[in-house]
CSV table of C-alpha atoms (C1' of nucleotides) in Angstrom, one decimal:
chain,number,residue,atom,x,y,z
Q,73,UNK,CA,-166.4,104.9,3.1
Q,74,UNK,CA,-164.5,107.0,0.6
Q,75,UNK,CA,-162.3,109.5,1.9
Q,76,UNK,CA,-161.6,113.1,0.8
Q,77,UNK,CA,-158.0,113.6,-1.6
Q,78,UNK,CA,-157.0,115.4,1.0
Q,79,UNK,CA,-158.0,113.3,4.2
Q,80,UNK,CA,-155.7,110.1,1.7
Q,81,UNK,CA,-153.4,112.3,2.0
Q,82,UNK,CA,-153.5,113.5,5.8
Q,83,UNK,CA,-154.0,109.1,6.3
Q,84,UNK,CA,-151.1,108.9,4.3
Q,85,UNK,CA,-148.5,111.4,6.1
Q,86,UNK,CA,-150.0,109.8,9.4
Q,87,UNK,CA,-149.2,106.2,8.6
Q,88,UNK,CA,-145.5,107.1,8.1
Q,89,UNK,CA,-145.2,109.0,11.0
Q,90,UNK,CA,-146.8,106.7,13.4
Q,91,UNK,CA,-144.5,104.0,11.5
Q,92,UNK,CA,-141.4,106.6,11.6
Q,93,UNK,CA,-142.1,106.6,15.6
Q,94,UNK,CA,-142.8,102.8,15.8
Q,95,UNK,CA,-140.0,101.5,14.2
Q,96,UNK,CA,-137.7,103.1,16.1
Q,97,UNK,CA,-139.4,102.0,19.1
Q,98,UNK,CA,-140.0,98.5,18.3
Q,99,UNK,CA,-137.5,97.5,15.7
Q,100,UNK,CA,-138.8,97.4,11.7
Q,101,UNK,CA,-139.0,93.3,12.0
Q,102,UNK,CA,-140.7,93.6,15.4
Q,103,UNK,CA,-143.3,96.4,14.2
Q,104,UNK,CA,-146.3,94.5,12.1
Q,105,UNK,CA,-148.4,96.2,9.9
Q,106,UNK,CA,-151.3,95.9,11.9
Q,107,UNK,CA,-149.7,97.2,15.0
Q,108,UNK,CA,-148.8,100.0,12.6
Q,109,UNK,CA,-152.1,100.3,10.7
Q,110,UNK,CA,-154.2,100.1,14.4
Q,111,UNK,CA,-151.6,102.7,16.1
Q,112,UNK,CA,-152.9,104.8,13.1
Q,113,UNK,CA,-156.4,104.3,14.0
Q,114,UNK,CA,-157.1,102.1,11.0
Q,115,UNK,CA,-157.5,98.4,10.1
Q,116,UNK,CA,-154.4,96.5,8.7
Q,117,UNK,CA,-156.8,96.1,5.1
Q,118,UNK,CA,-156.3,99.3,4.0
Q,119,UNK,CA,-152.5,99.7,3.6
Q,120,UNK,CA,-152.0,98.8,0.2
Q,121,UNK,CA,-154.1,101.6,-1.0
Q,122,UNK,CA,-151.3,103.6,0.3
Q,123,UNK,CA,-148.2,101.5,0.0
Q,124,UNK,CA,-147.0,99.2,-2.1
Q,125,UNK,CA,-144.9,96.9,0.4
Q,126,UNK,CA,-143.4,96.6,4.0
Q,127,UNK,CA,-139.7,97.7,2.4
Q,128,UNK,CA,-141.2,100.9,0.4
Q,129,UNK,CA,-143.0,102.1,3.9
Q,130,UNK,CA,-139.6,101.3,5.7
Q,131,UNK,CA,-137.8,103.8,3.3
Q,132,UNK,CA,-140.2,106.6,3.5
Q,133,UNK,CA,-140.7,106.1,7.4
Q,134,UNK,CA,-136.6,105.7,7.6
Q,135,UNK,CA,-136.1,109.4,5.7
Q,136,UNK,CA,-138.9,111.3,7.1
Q,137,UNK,CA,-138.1,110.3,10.7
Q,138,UNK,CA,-134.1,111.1,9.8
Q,139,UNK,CA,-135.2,114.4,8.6
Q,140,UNK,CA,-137.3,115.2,11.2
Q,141,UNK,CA,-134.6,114.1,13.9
Q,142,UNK,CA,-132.0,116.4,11.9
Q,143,UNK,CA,-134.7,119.2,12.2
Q,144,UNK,CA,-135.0,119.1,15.3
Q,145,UNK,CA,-131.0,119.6,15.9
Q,146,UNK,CA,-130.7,122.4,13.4
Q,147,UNK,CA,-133.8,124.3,15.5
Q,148,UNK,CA,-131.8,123.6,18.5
Q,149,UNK,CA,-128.7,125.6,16.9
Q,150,UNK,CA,-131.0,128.3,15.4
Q,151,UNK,CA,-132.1,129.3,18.9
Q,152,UNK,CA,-129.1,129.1,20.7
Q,153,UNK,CA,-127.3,131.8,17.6
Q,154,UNK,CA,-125.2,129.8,16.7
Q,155,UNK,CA,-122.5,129.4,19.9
Q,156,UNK,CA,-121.4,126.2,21.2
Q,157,UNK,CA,-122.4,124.4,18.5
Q,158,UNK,CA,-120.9,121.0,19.3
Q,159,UNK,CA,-121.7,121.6,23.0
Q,160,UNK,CA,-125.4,122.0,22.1
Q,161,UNK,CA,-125.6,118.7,19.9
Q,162,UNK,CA,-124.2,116.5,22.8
Q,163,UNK,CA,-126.3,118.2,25.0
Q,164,UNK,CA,-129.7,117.0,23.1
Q,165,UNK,CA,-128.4,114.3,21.5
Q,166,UNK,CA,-126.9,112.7,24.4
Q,167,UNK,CA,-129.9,113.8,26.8
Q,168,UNK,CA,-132.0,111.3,29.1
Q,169,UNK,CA,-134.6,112.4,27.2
Q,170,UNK,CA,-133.6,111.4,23.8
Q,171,UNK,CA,-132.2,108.2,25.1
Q,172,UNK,CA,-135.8,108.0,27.4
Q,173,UNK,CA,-137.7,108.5,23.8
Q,174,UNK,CA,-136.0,106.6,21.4
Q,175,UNK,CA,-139.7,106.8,18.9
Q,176,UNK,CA,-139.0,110.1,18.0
Q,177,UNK,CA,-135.5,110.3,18.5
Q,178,UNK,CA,-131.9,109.3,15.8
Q,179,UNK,CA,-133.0,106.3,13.8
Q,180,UNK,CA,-129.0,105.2,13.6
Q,181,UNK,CA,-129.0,104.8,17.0
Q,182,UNK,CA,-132.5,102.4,17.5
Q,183,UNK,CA,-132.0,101.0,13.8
Q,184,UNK,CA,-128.5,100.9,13.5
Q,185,UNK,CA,-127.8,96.9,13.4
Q,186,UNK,CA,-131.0,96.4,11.8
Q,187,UNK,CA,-130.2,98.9,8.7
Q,188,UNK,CA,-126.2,97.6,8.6
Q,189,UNK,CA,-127.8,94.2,7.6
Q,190,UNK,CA,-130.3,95.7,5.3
Q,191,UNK,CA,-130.2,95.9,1.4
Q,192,UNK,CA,-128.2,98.8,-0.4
Q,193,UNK,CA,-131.1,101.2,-1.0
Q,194,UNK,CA,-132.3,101.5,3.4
Q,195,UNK,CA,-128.3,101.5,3.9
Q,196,UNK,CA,-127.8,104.8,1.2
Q,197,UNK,CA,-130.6,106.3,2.9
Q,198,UNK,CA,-129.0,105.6,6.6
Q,199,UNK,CA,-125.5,107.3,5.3
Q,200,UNK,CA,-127.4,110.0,4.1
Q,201,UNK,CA,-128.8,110.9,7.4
Q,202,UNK,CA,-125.5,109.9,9.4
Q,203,UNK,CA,-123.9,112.8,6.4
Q,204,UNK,CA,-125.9,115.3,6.9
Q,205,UNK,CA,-125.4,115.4,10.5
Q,206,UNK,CA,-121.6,114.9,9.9
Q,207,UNK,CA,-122.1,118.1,8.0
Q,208,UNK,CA,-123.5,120.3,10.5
Q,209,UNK,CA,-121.2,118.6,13.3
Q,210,UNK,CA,-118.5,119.8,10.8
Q,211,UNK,CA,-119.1,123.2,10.7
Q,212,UNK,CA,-119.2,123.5,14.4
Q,213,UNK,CA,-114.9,122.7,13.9
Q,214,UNK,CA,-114.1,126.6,13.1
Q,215,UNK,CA,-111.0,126.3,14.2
Q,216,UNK,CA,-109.3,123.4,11.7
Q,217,UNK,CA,-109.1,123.1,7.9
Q,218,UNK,CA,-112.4,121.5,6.2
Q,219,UNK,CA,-110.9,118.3,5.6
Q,220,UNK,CA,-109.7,117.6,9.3
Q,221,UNK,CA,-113.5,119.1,10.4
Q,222,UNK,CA,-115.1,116.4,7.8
Q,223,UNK,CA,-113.3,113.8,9.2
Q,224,UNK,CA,-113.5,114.5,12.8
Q,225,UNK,CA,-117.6,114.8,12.6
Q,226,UNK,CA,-117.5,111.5,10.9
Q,227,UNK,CA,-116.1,110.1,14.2
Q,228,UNK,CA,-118.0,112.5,16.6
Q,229,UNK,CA,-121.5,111.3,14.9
Q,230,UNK,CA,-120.4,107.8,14.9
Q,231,UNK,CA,-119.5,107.9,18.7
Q,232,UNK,CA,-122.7,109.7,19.4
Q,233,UNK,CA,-124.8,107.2,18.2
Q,234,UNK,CA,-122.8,104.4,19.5
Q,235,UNK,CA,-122.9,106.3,23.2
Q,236,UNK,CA,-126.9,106.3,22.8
Q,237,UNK,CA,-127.0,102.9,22.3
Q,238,UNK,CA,-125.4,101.4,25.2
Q,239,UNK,CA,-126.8,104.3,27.5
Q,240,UNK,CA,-129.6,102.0,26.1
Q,241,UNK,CA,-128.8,98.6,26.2
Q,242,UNK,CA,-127.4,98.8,30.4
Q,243,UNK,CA,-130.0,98.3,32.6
Q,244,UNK,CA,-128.0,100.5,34.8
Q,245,UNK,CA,-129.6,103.9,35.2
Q,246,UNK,CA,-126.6,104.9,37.0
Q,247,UNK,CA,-123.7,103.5,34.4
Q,248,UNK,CA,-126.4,104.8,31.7
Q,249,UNK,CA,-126.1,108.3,33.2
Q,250,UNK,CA,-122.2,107.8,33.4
Q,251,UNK,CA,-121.7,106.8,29.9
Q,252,UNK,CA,-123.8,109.9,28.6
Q,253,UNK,CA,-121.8,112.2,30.9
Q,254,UNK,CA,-118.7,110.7,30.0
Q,255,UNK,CA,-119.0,110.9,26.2
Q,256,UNK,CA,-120.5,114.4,26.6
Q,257,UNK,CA,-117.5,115.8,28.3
Q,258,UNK,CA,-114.9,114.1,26.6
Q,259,UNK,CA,-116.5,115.4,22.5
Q,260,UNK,CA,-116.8,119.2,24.1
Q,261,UNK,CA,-112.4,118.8,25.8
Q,262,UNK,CA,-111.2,121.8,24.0
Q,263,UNK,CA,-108.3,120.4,22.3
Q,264,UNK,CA,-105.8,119.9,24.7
Q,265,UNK,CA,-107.1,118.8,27.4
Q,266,UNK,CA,-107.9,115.4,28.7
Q,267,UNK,CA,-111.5,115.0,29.8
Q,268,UNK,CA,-112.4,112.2,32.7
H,11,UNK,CA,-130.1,57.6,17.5
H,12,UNK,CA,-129.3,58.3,20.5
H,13,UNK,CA,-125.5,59.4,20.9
H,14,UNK,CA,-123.2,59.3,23.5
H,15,UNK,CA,-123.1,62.0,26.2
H,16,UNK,CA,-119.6,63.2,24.9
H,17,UNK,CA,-121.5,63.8,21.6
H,18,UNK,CA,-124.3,65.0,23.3
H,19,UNK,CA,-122.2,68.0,24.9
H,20,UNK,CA,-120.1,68.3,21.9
H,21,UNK,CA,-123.6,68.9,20.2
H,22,UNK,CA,-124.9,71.4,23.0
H,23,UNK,CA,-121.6,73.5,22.1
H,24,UNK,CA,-121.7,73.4,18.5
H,25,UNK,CA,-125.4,74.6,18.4
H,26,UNK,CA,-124.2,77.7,20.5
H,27,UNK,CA,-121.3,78.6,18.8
H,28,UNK,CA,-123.2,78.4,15.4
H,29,UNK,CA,-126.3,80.5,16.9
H,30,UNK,CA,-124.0,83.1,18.3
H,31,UNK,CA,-122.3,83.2,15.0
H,32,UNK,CA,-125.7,83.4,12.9
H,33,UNK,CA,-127.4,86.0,15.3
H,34,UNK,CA,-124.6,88.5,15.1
H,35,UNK,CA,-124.6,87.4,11.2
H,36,UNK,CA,-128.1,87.8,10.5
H,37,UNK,CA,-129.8,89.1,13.8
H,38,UNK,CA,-131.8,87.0,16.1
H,39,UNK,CA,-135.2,87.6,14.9
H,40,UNK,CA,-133.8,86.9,11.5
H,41,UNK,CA,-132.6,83.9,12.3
H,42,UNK,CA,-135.0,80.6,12.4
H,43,UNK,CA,-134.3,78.0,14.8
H,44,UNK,CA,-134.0,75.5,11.4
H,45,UNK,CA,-131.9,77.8,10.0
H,46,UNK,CA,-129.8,77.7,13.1
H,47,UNK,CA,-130.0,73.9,13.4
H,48,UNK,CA,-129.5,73.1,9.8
H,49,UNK,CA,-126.3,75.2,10.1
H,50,UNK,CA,-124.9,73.3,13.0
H,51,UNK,CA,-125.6,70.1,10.8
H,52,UNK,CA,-129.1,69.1,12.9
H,53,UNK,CA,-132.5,68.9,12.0
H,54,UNK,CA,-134.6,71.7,13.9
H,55,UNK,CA,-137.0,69.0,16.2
H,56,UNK,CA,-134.2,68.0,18.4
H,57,UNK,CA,-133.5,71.6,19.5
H,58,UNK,CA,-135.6,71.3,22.4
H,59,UNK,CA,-133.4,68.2,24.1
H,60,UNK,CA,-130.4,70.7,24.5
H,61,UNK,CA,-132.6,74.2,25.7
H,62,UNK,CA,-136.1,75.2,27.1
H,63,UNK,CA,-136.4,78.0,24.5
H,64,UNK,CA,-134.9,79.9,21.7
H,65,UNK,CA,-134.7,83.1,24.3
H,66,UNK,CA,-132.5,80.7,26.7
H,67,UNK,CA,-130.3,80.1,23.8
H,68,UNK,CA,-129.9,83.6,22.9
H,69,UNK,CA,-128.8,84.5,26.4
H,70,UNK,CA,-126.2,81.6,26.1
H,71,UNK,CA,-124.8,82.1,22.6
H,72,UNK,CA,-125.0,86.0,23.7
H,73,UNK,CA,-122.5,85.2,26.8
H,74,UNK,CA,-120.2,82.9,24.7
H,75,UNK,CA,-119.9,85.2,21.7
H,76,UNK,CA,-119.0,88.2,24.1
H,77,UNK,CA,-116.2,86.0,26.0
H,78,UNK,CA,-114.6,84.4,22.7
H,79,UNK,CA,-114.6,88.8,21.6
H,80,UNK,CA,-112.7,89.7,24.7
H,81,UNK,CA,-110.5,86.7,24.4
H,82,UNK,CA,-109.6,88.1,21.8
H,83,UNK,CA,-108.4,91.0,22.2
H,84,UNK,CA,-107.1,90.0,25.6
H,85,UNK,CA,-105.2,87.5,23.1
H,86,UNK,CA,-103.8,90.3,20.7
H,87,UNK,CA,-102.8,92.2,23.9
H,88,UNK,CA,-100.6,89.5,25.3
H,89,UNK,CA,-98.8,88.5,22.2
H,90,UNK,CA,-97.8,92.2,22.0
H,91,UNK,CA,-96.0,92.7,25.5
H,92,UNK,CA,-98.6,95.3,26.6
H,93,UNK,CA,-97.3,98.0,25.0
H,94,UNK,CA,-99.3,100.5,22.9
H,95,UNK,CA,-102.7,98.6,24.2
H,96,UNK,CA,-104.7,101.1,23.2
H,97,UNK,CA,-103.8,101.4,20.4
H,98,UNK,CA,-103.7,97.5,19.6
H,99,UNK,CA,-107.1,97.2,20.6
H,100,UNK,CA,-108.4,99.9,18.5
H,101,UNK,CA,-106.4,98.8,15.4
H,102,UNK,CA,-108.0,95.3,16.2
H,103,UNK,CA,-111.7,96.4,16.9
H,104,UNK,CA,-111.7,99.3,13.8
H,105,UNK,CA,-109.9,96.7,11.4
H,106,UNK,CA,-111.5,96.0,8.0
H,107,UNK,CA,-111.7,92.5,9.1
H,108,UNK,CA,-114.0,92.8,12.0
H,109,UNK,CA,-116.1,95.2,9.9
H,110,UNK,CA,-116.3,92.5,7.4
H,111,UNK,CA,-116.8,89.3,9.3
H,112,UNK,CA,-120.0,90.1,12.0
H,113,UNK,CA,-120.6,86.9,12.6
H,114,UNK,CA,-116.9,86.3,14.9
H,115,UNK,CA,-117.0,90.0,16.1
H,116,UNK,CA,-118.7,92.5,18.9
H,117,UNK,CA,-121.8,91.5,19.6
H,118,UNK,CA,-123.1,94.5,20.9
H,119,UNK,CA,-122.5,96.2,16.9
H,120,UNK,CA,-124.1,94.0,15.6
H,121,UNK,CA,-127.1,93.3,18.1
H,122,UNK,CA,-127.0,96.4,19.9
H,123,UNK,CA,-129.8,97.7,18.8
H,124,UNK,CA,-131.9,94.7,19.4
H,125,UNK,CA,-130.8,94.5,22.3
H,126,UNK,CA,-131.7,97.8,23.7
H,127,UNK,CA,-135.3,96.8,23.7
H,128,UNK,CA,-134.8,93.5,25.2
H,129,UNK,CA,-135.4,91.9,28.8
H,130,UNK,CA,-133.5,93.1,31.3
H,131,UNK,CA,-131.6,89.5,31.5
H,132,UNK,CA,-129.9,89.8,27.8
H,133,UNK,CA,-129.4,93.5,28.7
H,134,UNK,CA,-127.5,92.7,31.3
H,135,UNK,CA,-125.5,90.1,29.7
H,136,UNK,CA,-124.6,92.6,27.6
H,137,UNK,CA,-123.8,95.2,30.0
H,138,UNK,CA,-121.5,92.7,31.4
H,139,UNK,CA,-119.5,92.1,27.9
H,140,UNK,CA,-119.5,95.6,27.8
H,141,UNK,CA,-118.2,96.4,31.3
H,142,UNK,CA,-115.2,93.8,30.9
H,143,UNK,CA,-114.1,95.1,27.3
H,144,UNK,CA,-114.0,98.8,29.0
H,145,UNK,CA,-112.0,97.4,31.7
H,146,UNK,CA,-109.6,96.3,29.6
H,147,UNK,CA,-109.3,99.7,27.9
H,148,UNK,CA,-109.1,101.5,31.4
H,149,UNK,CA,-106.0,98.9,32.3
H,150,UNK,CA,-104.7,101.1,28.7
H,151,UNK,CA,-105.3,104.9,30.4
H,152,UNK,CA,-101.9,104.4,32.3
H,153,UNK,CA,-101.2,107.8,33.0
H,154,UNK,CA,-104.5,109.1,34.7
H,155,UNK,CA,-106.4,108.3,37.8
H,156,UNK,CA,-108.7,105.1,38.0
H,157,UNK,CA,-111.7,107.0,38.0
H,158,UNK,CA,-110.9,109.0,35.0
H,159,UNK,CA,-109.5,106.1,33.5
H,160,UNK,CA,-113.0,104.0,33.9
H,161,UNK,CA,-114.8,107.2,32.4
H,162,UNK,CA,-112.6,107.5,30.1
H,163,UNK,CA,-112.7,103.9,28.6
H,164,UNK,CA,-117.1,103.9,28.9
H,165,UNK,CA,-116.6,106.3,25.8
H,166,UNK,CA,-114.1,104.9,24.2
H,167,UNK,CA,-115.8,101.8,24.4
H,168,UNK,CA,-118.8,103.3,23.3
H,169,UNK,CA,-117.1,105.1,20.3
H,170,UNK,CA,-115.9,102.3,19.1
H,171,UNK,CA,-119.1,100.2,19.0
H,172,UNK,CA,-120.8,103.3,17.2
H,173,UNK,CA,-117.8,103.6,14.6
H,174,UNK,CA,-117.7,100.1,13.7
H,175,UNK,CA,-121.5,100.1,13.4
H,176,UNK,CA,-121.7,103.1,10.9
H,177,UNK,CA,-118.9,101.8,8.8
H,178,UNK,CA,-121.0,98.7,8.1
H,179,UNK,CA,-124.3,100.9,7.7
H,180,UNK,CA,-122.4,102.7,4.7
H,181,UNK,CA,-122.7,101.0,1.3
H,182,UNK,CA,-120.1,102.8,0.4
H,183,UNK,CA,-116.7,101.3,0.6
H,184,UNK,CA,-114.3,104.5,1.0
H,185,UNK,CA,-116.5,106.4,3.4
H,186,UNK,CA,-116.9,103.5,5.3
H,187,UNK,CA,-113.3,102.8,5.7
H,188,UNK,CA,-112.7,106.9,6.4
H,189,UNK,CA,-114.8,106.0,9.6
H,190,UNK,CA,-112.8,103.3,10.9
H,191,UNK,CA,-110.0,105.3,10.0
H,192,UNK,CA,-110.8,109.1,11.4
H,193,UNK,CA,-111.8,107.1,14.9
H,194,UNK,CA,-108.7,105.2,15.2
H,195,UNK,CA,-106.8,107.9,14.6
H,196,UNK,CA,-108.9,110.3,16.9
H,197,UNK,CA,-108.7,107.5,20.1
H,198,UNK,CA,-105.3,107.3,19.9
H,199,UNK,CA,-104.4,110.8,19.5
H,200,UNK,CA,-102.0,111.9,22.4
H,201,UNK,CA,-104.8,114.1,25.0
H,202,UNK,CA,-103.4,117.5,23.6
H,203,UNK,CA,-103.1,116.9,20.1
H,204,UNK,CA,-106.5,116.7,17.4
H,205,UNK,CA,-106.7,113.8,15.1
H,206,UNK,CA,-107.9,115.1,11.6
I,64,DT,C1',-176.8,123.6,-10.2
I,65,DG,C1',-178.4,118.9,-10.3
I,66,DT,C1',-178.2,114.1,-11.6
I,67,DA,C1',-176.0,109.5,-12.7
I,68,DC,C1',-172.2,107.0,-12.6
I,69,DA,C1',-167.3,105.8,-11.8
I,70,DT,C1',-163.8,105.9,-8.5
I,71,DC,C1',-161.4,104.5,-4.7
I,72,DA,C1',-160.2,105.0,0.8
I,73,DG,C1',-161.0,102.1,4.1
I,74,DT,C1',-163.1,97.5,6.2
I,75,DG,C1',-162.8,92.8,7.6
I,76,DA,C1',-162.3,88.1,6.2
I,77,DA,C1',-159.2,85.1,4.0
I,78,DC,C1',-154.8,83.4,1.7
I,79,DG,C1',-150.2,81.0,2.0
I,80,DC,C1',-146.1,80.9,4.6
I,81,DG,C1',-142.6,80.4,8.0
I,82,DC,C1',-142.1,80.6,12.7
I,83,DG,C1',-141.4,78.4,17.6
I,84,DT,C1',-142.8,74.5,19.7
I,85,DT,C1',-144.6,69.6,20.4
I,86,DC,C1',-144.7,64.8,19.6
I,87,DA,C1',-144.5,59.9,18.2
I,88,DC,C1',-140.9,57.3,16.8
I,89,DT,C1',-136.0,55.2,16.1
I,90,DG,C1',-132.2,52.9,17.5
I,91,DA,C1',-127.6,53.4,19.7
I,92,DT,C1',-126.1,54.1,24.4
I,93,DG,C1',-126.2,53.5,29.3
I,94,DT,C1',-127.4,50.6,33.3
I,95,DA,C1',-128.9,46.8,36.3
I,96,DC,C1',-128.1,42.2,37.3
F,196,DT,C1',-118.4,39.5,30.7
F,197,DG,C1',-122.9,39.0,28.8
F,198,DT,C1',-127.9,39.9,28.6
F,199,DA,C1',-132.3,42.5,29.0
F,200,DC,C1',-134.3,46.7,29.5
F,201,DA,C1',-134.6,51.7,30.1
F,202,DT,C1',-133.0,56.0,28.4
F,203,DC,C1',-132.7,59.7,25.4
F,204,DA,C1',-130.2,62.3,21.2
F,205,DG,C1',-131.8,63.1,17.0
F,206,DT,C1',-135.6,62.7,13.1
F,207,DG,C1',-139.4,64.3,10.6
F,208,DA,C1',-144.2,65.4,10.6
F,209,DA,C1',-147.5,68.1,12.7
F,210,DC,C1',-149.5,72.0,15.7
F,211,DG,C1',-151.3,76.8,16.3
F,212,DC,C1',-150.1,81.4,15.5
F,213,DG,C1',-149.0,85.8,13.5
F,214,DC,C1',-147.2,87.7,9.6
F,215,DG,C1',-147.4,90.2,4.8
F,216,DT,C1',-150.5,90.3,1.3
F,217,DT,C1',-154.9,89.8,-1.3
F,218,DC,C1',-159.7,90.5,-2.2
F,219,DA,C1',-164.8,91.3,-2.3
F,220,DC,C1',-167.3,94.7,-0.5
F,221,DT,C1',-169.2,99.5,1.1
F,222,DG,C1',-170.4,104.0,0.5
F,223,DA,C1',-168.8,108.8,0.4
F,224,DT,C1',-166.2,111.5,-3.0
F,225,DG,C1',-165.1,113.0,-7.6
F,226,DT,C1',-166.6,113.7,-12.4
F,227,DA,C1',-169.1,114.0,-16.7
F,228,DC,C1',-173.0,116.0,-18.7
DNA sequence: TGTACATCAGTGAACGCGCGTTCACTGATGTAC
DNA sequence: TGTACATCAGTGAACGCGCGTTCACTGATGTAC
């Protein structure tokens, strides 16, 4: 039953995907590793070939699906040349689609308490992500120094993610809807104006 | 063994306010029943003379820990004659303190995300927590119309679960306290002026 | 290029462990008279 | 008020189950010559 370098390989990148999406849906503690292994298209015996624990999947699964997520928001700007940055971010971040998909969608937002409770190394990698799109939030702030940007994308991020969430947790499709809107409009107020 | 009824019910309460202090401490799943008993000072068999299941005490140590949170701040606003409520709140919510004691804060940062993929009873539980600590913050908007002021406090709400969230997700002690401190200062910048 | 052997990706059964839940038991409390 | 019995809060052992992890095995792939 040996399998081709490259088909380990292609096994490999598949498991972490699938576990990338699978996590998010299900929770990390909630997601076994034959739930994982079979939503591969394998059989649970085989992931130590590839893996050494749980934990080191977690990480790897953690990154790639941050990175991915952060891809997906720096496309979204490259098509849209660059223009209403911030109002573009809300716009997929806070969709009913991200919040409908949460598999492939922010890891913060489906992972968030989990990961706060986690050990130091899951936790670095977390604050990487929630960085690096703190970074490109930033540079959507033309119009103040860097400092004031920094720190004003450090709260934007943070209230995105925190808006996904409860647009998650209500049961409410109507309050959900209201809290996405809500948040949306009130990030893109230009300065000087209240939003409602 | 047996104890008296008043023990009994003294018993009953004790094992919820320790579970709701555990799960937002450690997370539900994470948490064992035995753990959970042995904290209260019990052995883990005579859990099942006070509730049907551990779910039925997760919805009630859910309800209690969201109650003795908005007493709280309901608390802090009272012994301050009203004034500057939103800013109170914030400065109570975003506080080093709550970020560094889960287990007597919000439940919703520290269980959101487990919760989001729960039943629709905890959900709603939480929805409820959630719709009482934004009324509160509405009661703060003094200057604008109800509706606006409802919309308003959904994201502010919101931000603040997300902000106190990612300043626990942070290993790192400075950013995470440039967090709490960029979204205070952001939610209670006067509408006209930006918080840097 | 062909042959012989070592490697190792993947399978499926098994492991020890901790979990939620159940149960027989104890003995103080509550109740009926 | 006192006595006899039923109740039931709490104990501690046991249950079945699913988990992460291990392992003997298979057979196609990789390698040495």
């Amino acid at each position: 039953m040996r399998k081709s370098k490259q088909d380990a390989t292609e096994t490999r990148k598949r498991i972490v995907q699938t576990a990338g999406e699978e996590f998010r849906r299900r929770g990390i503690g909630e997601t076994s590793l034959a739930d994982l292994m079979s939503a591969a298209g394998l059989t649970h015996g085989g992931f130590y070939r590839h893996f050494e624990s749980k934990d080191q999947l977690v990480a790897e699964a953690y990154t790639v699906a941050s990175e991915s997520m952060l891809q997906r928001v720096t496309d979204a700007l490259a098509e849209n040349g660059g223009q209403n940055g911030l109002e573009i971010i809300t716009s997929l971040y806070l969709s009913p689609e991200h919040r409908d998909h949460p598999g492939l969608g922010c890891a913060l937002a489906t992972l968030g308490s989990e990961v706060a409770r986690s050990d130091d190394g899951i936790r670095a990698a977390a604050t990487e992500g929630f960085l690096k799109l703190a970074d490109i939030v930033a540079a959507q702030f033309k119009d103040v120094p860097t400092e004031v940007a920094k720190s004003r994308a450090l709260a934007t991020v943070a209230t995105m993610v925190g808006v996904l969430l409860m647009s998650r947790v209500t049961p409410d499709p109507e309050l959900s809807s209201a809290i996405l809107r809500s948040a949306t409009e009130w990030l893109n107020a230009p300065a000087g104006k209240s939003a409602g």
